[in-house]
Amino acid sequence: MRQLSAHDAGFLLNERPEIPANTTSAWIYERPAGRRKTLEFEDLLEYVRRRVPMVPVLHKRLLEPPGGLSLPWWVDDPHFELEYHVRHIGLAPPGDWSKFWLQVSRLHARTLDRSRPLWEMYLMDGLDSMEGVPKGSFAIVTTSHHAAMDGVSSLAYMAAMHTP
């Protein structure tokens, strides 16, 4: 167990449904040369499953003391379900930049379920009509609560999720 700092707890206290305290990243990947198809969801799920232990906050949820007697704590989620956090979505044709950013903004605007670890990852396909993006490319969009990941922990997360 680790208690949240007052700074991180402030992100929780100030969050409102219309003002989520999320951070969101969108990465676009070109299909590797020689592969006939794009990334399969099951492959991403297995890849993330192997990497979650490298970033402890990914399997921790909040524990809020009764009556607000102290700041919340990060505790291991005994019911952690990777399939809840990693999802597959596609842009409706034609998948252009406008639809891409609209979908990313919708994902960013949703408040995260505080009874679960505070992050989500989306494999997004259907990007074939995005100018300047090669056919067969895909995106990974991640959203996390600012209380869970600040700039430093986001770098650790990105390092864990990216390999040559």
GROMACS .gro file of N, CA, C and O in nm, residues 1-2 48-63 73-82 85 115-120 148-149 157 161:
model
  156
    1MET      N    1   0.084  -0.119   0.000
    1MET     CA    2   0.000   0.000   0.000
    1MET      C    3   0.088   0.124   0.000
    1MET      O    4   0.191   0.126   0.064
    2ARG      N    5   0.043   0.223  -0.073
    2ARG     CA    6   0.113   0.351  -0.077
    2ARG      C    7   0.009   0.460  -0.077
    2ARG      O    8  -0.086   0.458  -0.155
   48VAL      N    9   0.066  -0.655  -2.349
   48VAL     CA   10   0.042  -0.570  -2.232
   48VAL      C   11   0.042  -0.655  -2.105
   48VAL      O   12   0.095  -0.614  -2.002
   49ARG      N   13  -0.014  -0.775  -2.111
   49ARG     CA   14  -0.018  -0.865  -1.994
   49ARG      C   15   0.124  -0.889  -1.940
   49ARG      O   16   0.146  -0.889  -1.819
   50ARG      N   17   0.220  -0.906  -2.030
   50ARG     CA   18   0.359  -0.930  -1.987
   50ARG      C   19   0.423  -0.804  -1.931
   50ARG      O   20   0.520  -0.812  -1.855
   51ARG      N   21   0.372  -0.687  -1.966
   51ARG     CA   22   0.436  -0.562  -1.926
   51ARG      C   23   0.372  -0.494  -1.805
   51ARG      O   24   0.435  -0.409  -1.743
   52VAL      N   25   0.251  -0.529  -1.772
   52VAL     CA   26   0.183  -0.467  -1.658
   52VAL      C   27   0.266  -0.475  -1.529
   52VAL      O   28   0.273  -0.376  -1.455
   53PRO      N   29   0.332  -0.587  -1.499
   53PRO     CA   30   0.411  -0.591  -1.375
   53PRO      C   31   0.524  -0.488  -1.369
   53PRO      O   32   0.571  -0.455  -1.261
   54MET      N   33   0.567  -0.436  -1.484
   54MET     CA   34   0.675  -0.337  -1.487
   54MET      C   35   0.630  -0.199  -1.439
   54MET      O   36   0.714  -0.115  -1.408
   55VAL      N   37   0.499  -0.176  -1.436
   55VAL     CA   38   0.445  -0.046  -1.396
   55VAL      C   39   0.341  -0.073  -1.287
   55VAL      O   40   0.223  -0.096  -1.316
   56PRO      N   41   0.382  -0.072  -1.160
   56PRO     CA   42   0.294  -0.115  -1.051
   56PRO      C   43   0.157  -0.047  -1.047
   56PRO      O   44   0.057  -0.111  -1.015
   57VAL      N   45   0.148   0.081  -1.081
   57VAL     CA   46   0.019   0.151  -1.071
   57VAL      C   47  -0.086   0.091  -1.165
   57VAL      O   48  -0.205   0.109  -1.144
   58LEU      N   49  -0.043   0.016  -1.267
   58LEU     CA   50  -0.138  -0.041  -1.361
   58LEU      C   51  -0.228  -0.147  -1.298
   58LEU      O   52  -0.335  -0.176  -1.351
   59HIS      N   53  -0.185  -0.206  -1.188
   59HIS     CA   54  -0.270  -0.306  -1.123
   59HIS      C   55  -0.309  -0.263  -0.981
   59HIS      O   56  -0.343  -0.345  -0.897
   60LYS      N   57  -0.308  -0.133  -0.957
   60LYS     CA   58  -0.350  -0.080  -0.826
   60LYS      C   59  -0.474   0.006  -0.842
   60LYS      O   60  -0.492   0.075  -0.940
   61ARG      N   61  -0.561   0.000  -0.742
   61ARG     CA   62  -0.682   0.081  -0.739
   61ARG      C   63  -0.679   0.166  -0.614
   61ARG      O   64  -0.596   0.147  -0.525
   62LEU      N   65  -0.771   0.260  -0.608
   62LEU     CA   66  -0.779   0.349  -0.492
   62LEU      C   67  -0.851   0.282  -0.376
   62LEU      O   68  -0.948   0.209  -0.396
   63LEU      N   69  -0.805   0.311  -0.258
   63LEU     CA   70  -0.877   0.275  -0.135
   63LEU      C   71  -0.898   0.406  -0.061
   63LEU      O   72  -0.801   0.471  -0.019
   73TRP      N   73  -0.534   0.565  -0.060
   73TRP     CA   74  -0.419   0.477  -0.073
   73TRP      C   75  -0.427   0.402  -0.205
   73TRP      O   76  -0.536   0.373  -0.255
   74TRP      N   77  -0.310   0.365  -0.260
   74TRP     CA   78  -0.304   0.273  -0.374
   74TRP      C   79  -0.289   0.133  -0.317
   74TRP      O   80  -0.200   0.107  -0.236
   75VAL      N   81  -0.378   0.041  -0.358
   75VAL     CA   82  -0.372  -0.098  -0.313
   75VAL      C   83  -0.381  -0.189  -0.435
   75VAL      O   84  -0.439  -0.151  -0.537
   76ASP      N   85  -0.325  -0.309  -0.423
   76ASP     CA   86  -0.338  -0.406  -0.532
   76ASP      C   87  -0.485  -0.437  -0.554
   76ASP      O   88  -0.560  -0.453  -0.458
   77ASP      N   89  -0.524  -0.444  -0.679
   77ASP     CA   90  -0.662  -0.479  -0.714
   77ASP      C   91  -0.672  -0.631  -0.721
   77ASP      O   92  -0.620  -0.691  -0.815
   78PRO      N   93  -0.740  -0.694  -0.624
   78PRO     CA   94  -0.748  -0.840  -0.625
   78PRO      C   95  -0.834  -0.894  -0.740
   78PRO      O   96  -0.829  -1.012  -0.770
   79HIS      N   97  -0.911  -0.808  -0.804
   79HIS     CA   98  -0.999  -0.848  -0.914
   79HIS      C   99  -0.956  -0.787  -1.047
   79HIS      O  100  -1.038  -0.765  -1.134
   80PHE      N  101  -0.826  -0.759  -1.060
   80PHE     CA  102  -0.774  -0.695  -1.180
   80PHE      C  103  -0.810  -0.777  -1.304
   80PHE      O  104  -0.786  -0.896  -1.310
   81GLU      N  105  -0.868  -0.708  -1.404
   81GLU     CA  106  -0.905  -0.770  -1.531
   81GLU      C  107  -0.841  -0.690  -1.645
   81GLU      O  108  -0.890  -0.582  -1.678
   82LEU      N  109  -0.739  -0.745  -1.704
   82LEU     CA  110  -0.671  -0.673  -1.812
   82LEU      C  111  -0.767  -0.643  -1.926
   82LEU      O  112  -0.761  -0.536  -1.986
   85HIS      N  113  -0.933  -0.311  -1.920
   85HIS     CA  114  -0.848  -0.194  -1.944
   85HIS      C  115  -0.800  -0.182  -2.088
   85HIS      O  116  -0.772  -0.072  -2.135
  115SER      N  117  -1.325   0.244  -0.899
  115SER     CA  118  -1.320   0.114  -0.830
  115SER      C  119  -1.219   0.020  -0.899
  115SER      O  120  -1.200  -0.092  -0.854
  116ARG      N  121  -1.157   0.067  -1.006
  116ARG     CA  122  -1.059  -0.012  -1.081
  116ARG      C  123  -0.930   0.071  -1.097
  116ARG      O  124  -0.931   0.191  -1.075
  117PRO      N  125  -0.821   0.006  -1.139
  117PRO     CA  126  -0.702   0.086  -1.171
  117PRO      C  127  -0.738   0.193  -1.275
  117PRO      O  128  -0.817   0.170  -1.366
  118LEU      N  129  -0.679   0.311  -1.257
  118LEU     CA  130  -0.722   0.430  -1.331
  118LEU      C  131  -0.650   0.449  -1.464
  118LEU      O  132  -0.579   0.548  -1.486
  119TRP      N  133  -0.672   0.353  -1.555
  119TRP     CA  134  -0.615   0.365  -1.689
  119TRP      C  135  -0.694   0.278  -1.786
  119TRP      O  136  -0.761   0.183  -1.747
  120GLU      N  137  -0.686   0.316  -1.915
  120GLU     CA  138  -0.745   0.240  -2.024
  120GLU      C  139  -0.654   0.252  -2.145
  120GLU      O  140  -0.586   0.354  -2.163
  148ALA      N  141  -0.281   0.897  -1.095
  148ALA     CA  142  -0.209   0.771  -1.111
  148ALA      C  143  -0.078   0.789  -1.185
  148ALA      O  144   0.021   0.721  -1.155
  149MET      N  145  -0.078   0.875  -1.286
  149MET     CA  146   0.042   0.892  -1.368
  149MET      C  147   0.071   1.038  -1.393
  149MET      O  148  -0.008   1.108  -1.455
  157TYR      N  149   0.597   0.427  -1.790
  157TYR     CA  150   0.492   0.352  -1.859
  157TYR      C  151   0.527   0.337  -2.008
  157TYR      O  152   0.521   0.227  -2.065
  161MET      N  153   0.607  -0.009  -2.223
  161MET     CA  154   0.518  -0.051  -2.331
  161MET      C  155   0.584  -0.051  -2.468
  161MET      O  156   0.530  -0.107  -2.562
   0.00000   0.00000   0.00000
